[in-house]
Coordinates of N, CA, C and O and ligand atoms in Angstrom, one line a residue:
X1 N 11.8 1.2 -12.7 CA 10.6 0.7 -12.2 C 10.7 0.4 -10.7 O 9.9 0.8 -9.8
X2 N 11.8 -0.3 -10.3 CA 12.0 -0.6 -8.9 C 13.0 0.4 -8.3 O 14.1 0.6 -8.8
X3 N 12.5 1.1 -7.3 CA 13.3 2.3 -6.8 C 14.4 1.8 -5.8 O 15.5 2.4 -5.8
X4 N 14.0 0.9 -4.9 CA 15.0 0.5 -3.9 C 14.4 -0.7 -3.2 O 13.2 -1.0 -3.3
X5 N 15.2 -1.3 -2.3 CA 14.6 -2.4 -1.5 C 13.8 -1.7 -0.3 O 14.4 -0.9 0.4
X6 N 12.6 -2.0 -0.3 CA 11.7 -1.5 0.8 C 11.9 -2.3 2.1 O 12.1 -1.7 3.1
X7 N 11.9 -3.6 2.0 CA 12.1 -4.4 3.2 C 12.5 -5.8 2.8 O 12.3 -6.2 1.7
X8 N 13.0 -6.5 3.8 CA 13.2 -8.0 3.7 C 12.2 -8.6 4.6 O 12.1 -8.2 5.8
X9 N 11.5 -9.6 4.2 CA 10.5 -10.3 5.0 C 11.1 -11.6 5.6 O 11.7 -12.4 4.8
X10 N 11.0 -11.8 6.9 CA 11.6 -13.0 7.5 C 10.5 -13.7 8.3 O 9.8 -13.1 9.1
X11 N 10.3 -15.0 8.0 CA 9.2 -15.7 8.6 C 9.7 -16.2 10.0 O 10.8 -16.7 10.1
X12 N 8.9 -16.1 11.0 CA 9.3 -16.5 12.4 C 8.1 -17.2 13.0 O 6.9 -17.0 12.7
X13 N 8.5 -18.1 14.0 CA 7.5 -18.9 14.7 C 6.9 -18.0 15.9 O 5.8 -18.1 16.3
X14 N 7.8 -17.2 16.5 CA 7.5 -16.5 17.7 C 7.9 -15.1 17.6 O 9.1 -14.8 17.5
X15 N 7.0 -14.2 17.4 CA 7.3 -12.8 17.1 C 8.0 -12.1 18.3 O 8.9 -11.3 18.1
X16 N 7.6 -12.4 19.5 CA 8.3 -11.8 20.7 C 9.8 -12.1 20.8 O 10.6 -11.3 21.0
X17 N 10.1 -13.4 20.6 CA 11.5 -13.8 20.7 C 12.3 -13.3 19.5 O 13.4 -12.9 19.6
X18 N 11.6 -13.3 18.3 CA 12.3 -12.7 17.1 C 12.6 -11.2 17.3 O 13.7 -10.7 17.0
X19 N 11.6 -10.5 17.9 CA 11.8 -9.1 18.1 C 12.9 -8.8 19.1 O 13.7 -7.9 19.0
X20 N 13.0 -9.7 20.1 CA 14.1 -9.5 21.1 C 15.4 -9.7 20.4 O 16.4 -8.9 20.7
X21 N 15.6 -10.6 19.4 CA 16.8 -10.8 18.7 C 17.1 -9.5 17.9 O 18.2 -9.0 18.0
X22 N 16.2 -9.1 17.1 CA 16.4 -7.9 16.2 C 16.6 -6.6 17.0 O 17.3 -5.7 16.6
X23 N 15.8 -6.4 18.1 CA 15.9 -5.1 18.8 C 17.0 -5.1 19.8 O 17.7 -4.2 19.9
X24 N 17.1 -6.2 20.6 CA 18.1 -6.2 21.6 C 19.5 -6.7 21.1 O 20.5 -5.9 21.2
X25 N 19.6 -7.8 20.5 CA 20.9 -8.3 20.0 C 21.4 -7.5 18.9 O 22.6 -7.1 18.9
X26 N 20.6 -7.2 17.9 CA 21.1 -6.4 16.7 C 20.9 -4.9 16.9 O 21.4 -4.1 16.1
X27 N 20.1 -4.5 17.9 CA 20.0 -3.1 18.3 C 19.1 -2.2 17.3 O 19.3 -1.0 17.2
X28 N 18.2 -2.9 16.6 CA 17.4 -2.1 15.7 C 16.1 -1.6 16.4 O 15.7 -2.2 17.4
X29 N 15.6 -0.4 15.9 CA 14.4 0.1 16.6 C 13.2 -0.4 15.9 O 13.1 -0.5 14.6
X30 N 12.1 -0.6 16.6 CA 10.8 -1.1 16.1 C 10.0 0.1 15.6 O 9.8 1.1 16.3
X31 N 9.6 0.0 14.3 CA 8.8 1.0 13.7 C 7.3 0.8 14.0 O 6.6 1.7 14.4
X32 N 6.8 -0.4 13.8 CA 5.4 -0.7 14.1 C 5.2 -2.2 14.2 O 6.1 -3.0 13.8
X33 N 4.1 -2.5 14.8 CA 3.7 -3.9 14.9 C 2.2 -3.9 14.6 O 1.5 -3.1 15.1
X34 N 1.8 -4.9 13.8 CA 0.4 -4.8 13.3 C 0.0 -6.2 12.8 O 0.7 -6.9 12.2
X35 N -1.3 -6.4 13.0 CA -1.9 -7.6 12.4 C -2.5 -7.2 11.0 O -3.2 -6.2 10.9
X36 N -2.1 -8.0 10.0 CA -2.6 -7.7 8.6 C -3.4 -9.0 8.2 O -2.8 -10.0 7.8
X37 N -4.7 -8.9 8.5 CA -5.6 -10.1 8.2 C -5.5 -10.5 6.8 O -5.5 -11.7 6.5
X38 N -5.4 -9.6 5.8 CA -5.4 -9.9 4.4 C -4.2 -10.8 4.1 O -4.3 -11.5 3.1
X39 N -3.1 -10.7 4.8 CA -2.0 -11.6 4.6 C -1.9 -12.7 5.6 O -1.0 -13.6 5.4
X40 N -2.8 -12.8 6.5 CA -2.8 -13.8 7.5 C -1.5 -13.8 8.4 O -1.0 -14.8 8.8
X41 N -1.1 -12.6 8.7 CA 0.1 -12.5 9.5 C 0.0 -11.4 10.6 O -0.7 -10.4 10.4
X42 N 0.8 -11.5 11.6 CA 1.2 -10.4 12.5 C 2.6 -10.0 12.1 O 3.5 -10.8 12.0
X43 N 2.8 -8.7 11.8 CA 4.0 -8.1 11.3 C 4.7 -7.3 12.4 O 4.0 -6.6 13.1
X44 N 6.0 -7.2 12.4 CA 6.7 -6.2 13.1 C 7.8 -5.7 12.2 O 8.5 -6.5 11.5
X45 N 7.9 -4.4 12.1 CA 8.9 -3.8 11.2 C 10.0 -3.1 12.0 O 9.7 -2.4 13.0
X46 N 11.3 -3.3 11.7 CA 12.4 -2.7 12.3 C 13.2 -1.9 11.3 O 13.3 -2.3 10.1
X47 N 13.8 -0.8 11.8 CA 14.4 0.2 10.9 C 15.9 -0.1 10.7 O 16.6 -0.2 11.7
X48 N 16.3 -0.2 9.5 CA 17.7 -0.2 9.1 C 17.9 0.8 8.0 O 17.7 0.6 6.9
X49 N 18.3 2.0 8.4 CA 18.5 3.1 7.4 C 17.1 3.3 6.7 O 16.1 3.6 7.4
X50 N 17.1 3.3 5.4 CA 15.9 3.5 4.7 C 15.1 2.2 4.4 O 14.1 2.2 3.7
X51 N 15.7 1.1 4.9 CA 15.1 -0.2 4.6 C 14.5 -0.7 5.9 O 14.9 -0.3 7.0
X52 N 13.6 -1.6 5.8 CA 13.0 -2.3 7.0 C 13.3 -3.8 6.9 O 13.4 -4.4 5.9
X53 N 13.3 -4.3 8.1 CA 13.2 -5.8 8.3 C 11.8 -6.0 8.8 O 11.4 -5.4 9.7
X54 N 11.1 -6.9 8.1 CA 9.7 -7.2 8.4 C 9.7 -8.7 8.9 O 9.9 -9.6 8.2
X55 N 9.4 -8.8 10.2 CA 9.2 -10.1 10.8 C 7.7 -10.5 10.6 O 6.8 -9.7 10.9
X56 N 7.5 -11.8 10.2 CA 6.2 -12.2 9.9 C 5.8 -13.5 10.7 O 6.5 -14.5 10.6
X57 N 4.8 -13.4 11.5 CA 4.3 -14.5 12.3 C 3.0 -14.9 11.7 O 2.1 -14.1 11.6
X58 N 2.8 -16.2 11.2 CA 1.5 -16.5 10.7 C 0.4 -16.5 11.7 O 0.6 -16.9 12.9
X59 N -0.8 -16.1 11.4 CA -2.0 -16.2 12.3 C -2.5 -17.6 12.4 O -3.1 -17.9 13.4
X60 N -2.2 -18.4 11.4 CA -2.6 -19.9 11.6 C -1.7 -20.6 10.6 O -1.0 -20.1 9.8
X61 N -1.7 -22.0 10.8 CA -0.9 -22.8 9.9 C -1.4 -22.8 8.4 O -0.6 -23.0 7.5
X62 N -2.7 -22.5 8.3 CA -3.3 -22.5 7.0 C -3.2 -21.1 6.3 O -4.3 -20.6 5.9
X63 N -2.0 -20.6 6.2 CA -1.8 -19.3 5.6 C -0.5 -19.4 4.8 O 0.2 -20.4 5.0
X64 N -0.3 -18.5 3.8 CA 1.0 -18.7 3.0 C 2.2 -18.7 3.9 O 3.1 -19.6 3.7
X65 N 2.3 -17.9 4.9 CA 3.5 -17.9 5.8 C 3.5 -19.1 6.7 O 4.6 -19.7 7.0
X66 N 2.3 -19.6 7.1 CA 2.2 -20.8 7.9 C 2.7 -22.0 7.2 O 3.5 -22.8 7.7
X67 N 2.3 -22.1 5.9 CA 2.8 -23.2 5.0 C 4.3 -23.1 4.8 O 5.0 -24.1 4.7
X68 N 4.8 -21.9 4.6 CA 6.2 -21.7 4.3 C 7.0 -22.2 5.6 O 8.0 -23.0 5.4
X69 N 6.5 -21.9 6.8 CA 7.2 -22.3 8.0 C 7.2 -23.8 8.2 O 8.2 -24.4 8.5
X70 N 6.0 -24.4 7.9 CA 6.0 -25.9 8.1 C 6.9 -26.6 7.0 O 7.4 -27.7 7.3
X71 N 7.0 -26.0 5.8 CA 7.8 -26.6 4.8 C 9.3 -26.4 5.0 O 10.2 -27.2 4.9
X72 N 9.7 -25.1 5.3 CA 11.1 -24.7 5.3 C 11.6 -24.2 6.6 O 12.8 -24.0 6.7
X73 N 10.7 -24.0 7.6 CA 11.2 -23.4 8.9 C 11.5 -22.0 8.8 O 11.3 -21.4 7.7
X74 N 11.8 -21.3 9.9 CA 12.0 -19.9 9.9 C 13.2 -19.5 9.0 O 14.1 -20.2 8.8
X75 N 13.1 -18.3 8.5 CA 14.1 -17.7 7.6 C 13.6 -16.7 6.7 O 12.5 -16.3 6.7
X76 N 14.5 -16.3 5.7 CA 14.2 -15.3 4.7 C 13.0 -15.8 3.9 O 13.0 -16.9 3.3
X77 N 11.9 -14.9 3.8 CA 10.7 -15.3 3.1 C 10.5 -14.5 1.8 O 10.1 -15.1 0.9
X78 N 10.8 -13.2 1.8 CA 10.7 -12.5 0.6 C 11.5 -11.2 0.6 O 11.9 -10.7 1.6
X79 N 11.7 -10.7 -0.7 CA 12.4 -9.4 -0.9 C 11.4 -8.5 -1.4 O 10.6 -8.8 -2.4
X80 N 11.3 -7.3 -0.9 CA 10.2 -6.3 -1.3 C 10.9 -5.1 -1.9 O 11.8 -4.5 -1.2
X81 N 10.4 -4.7 -3.1 CA 11.0 -3.5 -3.8 C 9.9 -2.4 -3.7 O 8.7 -2.7 -3.9
X82 N 10.4 -1.2 -3.6 CA 9.6 0.0 -3.6 C 9.3 0.4 -5.0 O 10.2 0.4 -5.9
X83 N 8.0 0.7 -5.3 CA 7.6 1.2 -6.7 C 6.7 2.4 -6.4 O 6.1 2.6 -5.4
X84 N 6.7 3.3 -7.5 CA 5.9 4.5 -7.4 C 4.5 4.2 -7.8 O 3.5 4.8 -7.2
X85 N 4.3 3.3 -8.8 CA 3.0 3.0 -9.3 C 2.9 1.5 -9.5 O 3.4 0.9 -10.4
X86 N 2.2 0.9 -8.5 CA 2.1 -0.5 -8.5 C 1.3 -1.1 -9.7 O 1.7 -2.2 -10.2
X87 N 0.3 -0.4 -10.1 CA -0.4 -0.9 -11.3 C 0.5 -1.0 -12.5 O 0.5 -2.0 -13.3
X88 N 1.3 0.1 -12.7 CA 2.2 0.1 -13.9 C 3.3 -1.0 -13.7 O 3.6 -1.6 -14.7
X89 N 3.8 -1.2 -12.5 CA 4.8 -2.2 -12.3 C 4.2 -3.6 -12.6 O 4.8 -4.4 -13.3
X90 N 3.0 -3.9 -12.1 CA 2.3 -5.2 -12.4 C 2.1 -5.3 -13.9 O 2.3 -6.4 -14.4
X91 N 1.7 -4.3 -14.6 CA 1.4 -4.4 -16.0 C 2.7 -4.7 -16.8 O 2.7 -5.5 -17.7
X92 N 3.8 -4.1 -16.4 CA 5.1 -4.3 -17.0 C 5.6 -5.7 -16.8 O 6.1 -6.4 -17.7
X93 N 5.3 -6.3 -15.6 CA 5.7 -7.6 -15.3 C 4.9 -8.6 -16.1 O 5.4 -9.6 -16.6
X94 N 3.6 -8.3 -16.2 CA 2.7 -9.2 -16.9 C 3.1 -9.2 -18.4 O 3.2 -10.3 -19.0
X95 N 3.4 -8.1 -18.9 CA 3.9 -7.9 -20.3 C 5.1 -8.7 -20.5 O 5.3 -9.3 -21.6
X96 N 6.0 -8.8 -19.5 CA 7.3 -9.5 -19.6 C 7.1 -11.0 -19.4 O 8.0 -11.8 -19.5
X97 N 5.8 -11.4 -19.1 CA 5.5 -12.8 -19.0 C 5.8 -13.4 -17.6 O 5.8 -14.6 -17.4
X98 N 6.0 -12.5 -16.6 CA 6.3 -13.0 -15.2 C 4.9 -13.5 -14.6 O 3.9 -12.9 -14.8
X99 N 5.1 -14.6 -13.9 CA 3.9 -15.1 -13.2 C 3.6 -14.3 -11.9 O 4.5 -14.2 -11.0
X100 N 2.4 -13.8 -11.8 CA 2.1 -13.0 -10.6 C 1.2 -13.8 -9.7 O 0.4 -14.6 -10.1
X101 N 1.4 -13.6 -8.4 CA 0.5 -14.2 -7.4 C -0.7 -13.2 -7.2 O -1.8 -13.7 -7.2
X102 N -0.4 -11.9 -7.2 CA -1.5 -11.0 -7.1 C -1.7 -10.2 -8.4 O -0.8 -9.4 -8.7
X103 N -2.8 -10.4 -9.0 CA -3.1 -9.6 -10.2 C -3.5 -8.2 -9.9 O -3.3 -7.2 -10.6
X104 N -4.1 -8.1 -8.7 CA -4.6 -6.8 -8.2 C -3.9 -6.5 -6.8 O -3.8 -7.4 -6.0
X105 N -3.4 -5.3 -6.6 CA -2.8 -5.0 -5.3 C -3.7 -5.2 -4.1 O -4.9 -5.0 -4.2
X106 N -3.1 -5.6 -3.0 CA -3.9 -5.7 -1.8 C -3.2 -4.8 -0.7 O -2.1 -4.2 -0.9
X107 N -3.8 -4.8 0.5 CA -3.3 -3.9 1.5 C -2.2 -4.5 2.2 O -2.2 -5.7 2.6
X108 N -1.1 -3.7 2.4 CA 0.0 -4.1 3.2 C 0.2 -3.3 4.5 O -0.8 -2.6 4.9
X109 N 1.3 -3.4 5.1 CA 1.6 -2.7 6.3 C 1.4 -1.2 6.2 O 1.8 -0.6 5.2
X110 N 0.8 -0.6 7.2 CA 0.8 0.9 7.3 C 0.0 1.5 6.2 O 0.2 2.7 5.9
X111 N -1.0 0.8 5.6 CA -1.8 1.4 4.5 C -1.1 1.4 3.2 O -1.7 2.0 2.2
X112 N 0.0 0.7 3.0 CA 0.7 0.6 1.7 C -0.2 -0.4 0.8 O -1.0 -1.1 1.3
X113 N 0.2 -0.4 -0.5 CA -0.4 -1.3 -1.4 C 0.7 -2.2 -1.9 O 1.7 -1.8 -2.2
X114 N 0.4 -3.5 -1.9 CA 1.4 -4.5 -2.2 C 0.9 -5.5 -3.2 O -0.3 -5.7 -3.3
X115 N 1.8 -6.2 -3.8 CA 1.5 -7.4 -4.7 C 2.7 -8.3 -4.7 O 3.8 -7.8 -4.7
X116 N 2.4 -9.6 -4.8 CA 3.5 -10.6 -4.8 C 3.7 -11.2 -6.2 O 2.7 -11.4 -6.9
X117 N 4.9 -11.4 -6.6 CA 5.3 -12.0 -7.8 C 5.8 -13.4 -7.5 O 6.5 -13.6 -6.5
X118 N 5.3 -14.4 -8.3 CA 5.7 -15.8 -7.9 C 7.2 -16.1 -8.0 O 7.9 -15.6 -8.8
X119 N 7.7 -16.8 -7.0 CA 9.1 -17.1 -6.9 C 9.7 -17.8 -8.2 O 10.8 -17.6 -8.5
X120 N 8.8 -18.5 -8.9 CA 9.3 -19.1 -10.2 C 9.7 -18.1 -11.2 O 10.4 -18.3 -12.1
X121 N 9.1 -16.8 -11.1 CA 9.5 -15.8 -12.0 C 10.7 -15.0 -11.6 O 11.2 -14.2 -12.4
X122 N 11.2 -15.2 -10.4 CA 12.3 -14.4 -9.9 C 13.3 -15.3 -9.1 O 13.6 -15.1 -8.0
X123 N 13.8 -16.2 -9.9 CA 14.9 -17.1 -9.5 C 14.7 -17.7 -8.1 O 15.7 -17.8 -7.3
X124 N 13.5 -18.1 -7.8 CA 13.2 -18.9 -6.5 C 13.0 -18.0 -5.3 O 12.8 -18.6 -4.2
X125 N 13.0 -16.7 -5.5 CA 12.8 -15.8 -4.3 C 11.5 -15.1 -4.5 O 11.2 -14.4 -5.5
X126 N 10.6 -15.3 -3.5 CA 9.3 -14.6 -3.5 C 9.6 -13.1 -3.5 O 10.4 -12.6 -2.7
X127 N 9.0 -12.4 -4.4 CA 9.2 -11.0 -4.6 C 7.9 -10.2 -4.4 O 6.8 -10.6 -4.8
X128 N 8.1 -9.1 -3.6 CA 6.9 -8.2 -3.3 C 7.2 -6.8 -3.9 O 8.3 -6.4 -3.8
X129 N 6.1 -6.2 -4.4 CA 6.2 -4.8 -4.8 C 5.4 -4.0 -3.8 O 4.3 -4.5 -3.3
X130 N 5.9 -2.9 -3.4 CA 5.3 -2.0 -2.4 C 5.1 -0.6 -2.9 O 6.1 0.0 -3.3
X131 N 3.9 -0.2 -2.9 CA 3.7 1.3 -3.2 C 3.4 1.9 -1.9 O 2.5 1.5 -1.2
X132 N 4.2 2.9 -1.5 CA 4.0 3.5 -0.2 C 2.6 4.1 0.0 O 2.0 4.5 -1.0
X133 N 2.1 4.2 1.2 CA 0.7 4.8 1.4 C 0.7 6.3 1.1 O 1.7 6.9 1.3
X134 N -0.4 6.7 0.6 CA -0.7 8.2 0.6 C -0.8 8.6 2.1 O -1.0 7.8 3.0
X135 N -0.7 9.9 2.3 CA -0.8 10.5 3.6 C -2.1 10.0 4.3 O -2.2 9.7 5.4
X136 N -3.2 10.1 3.5 CA -4.5 9.7 4.0 C -4.6 8.2 4.3 O -5.2 7.9 5.4
X137 N -4.0 7.4 3.5 CA -4.0 5.9 3.7 C -3.2 5.6 5.0 O -3.6 4.8 5.8
X138 N -2.1 6.3 5.1 CA -1.2 6.1 6.3 C -2.0 6.5 7.6 O -1.9 5.8 8.6
X139 N -2.7 7.6 7.5 CA -3.4 8.1 8.7 C -4.5 7.1 9.0 O -4.8 6.8 10.2
X140 N -5.2 6.6 8.0 CA -6.3 5.7 8.2 C -5.8 4.4 8.8 O -6.6 3.7 9.5
X141 N -4.6 4.0 8.6 CA -4.0 2.8 9.1 C -3.5 2.9 10.5 O -3.1 1.8 11.1
X142 N -3.4 4.1 11.1 CA -2.9 4.2 12.4 C -3.9 3.7 13.4 O -5.1 3.7 13.3
Ligands
CO1 CO1 6.6 -7.8 3.0

């Protein structure tokens, strides 16, 4: 069901200084930068082989990432797994009794579809499922 790690999400206070760390100090190249209103974040994605590092800056304190930052400070926020069929993956998790945050997929970076699984279902780590965008969705998101 889970194909590979799509990305690791890291919560940051300041996207420009975080980008400087990841692109200059660590030498990663930036794939895209985007505001995703549905998640209340500005995102930047950096490329590490087939995996991405996703830096997340909350658009306000009253968002999931904003609340995470005020409670725990900057750091690892979630692990995201690639799936072929997000509805089937959600159905399998529901069947297994896992607590879902998103019963229905929502829009993620670059026109992908995503859903979050509650950290209580996955040993304290917020887990995201990512179904890659179709070519048409990817084009629409440009
Ligand atoms: Co993510």
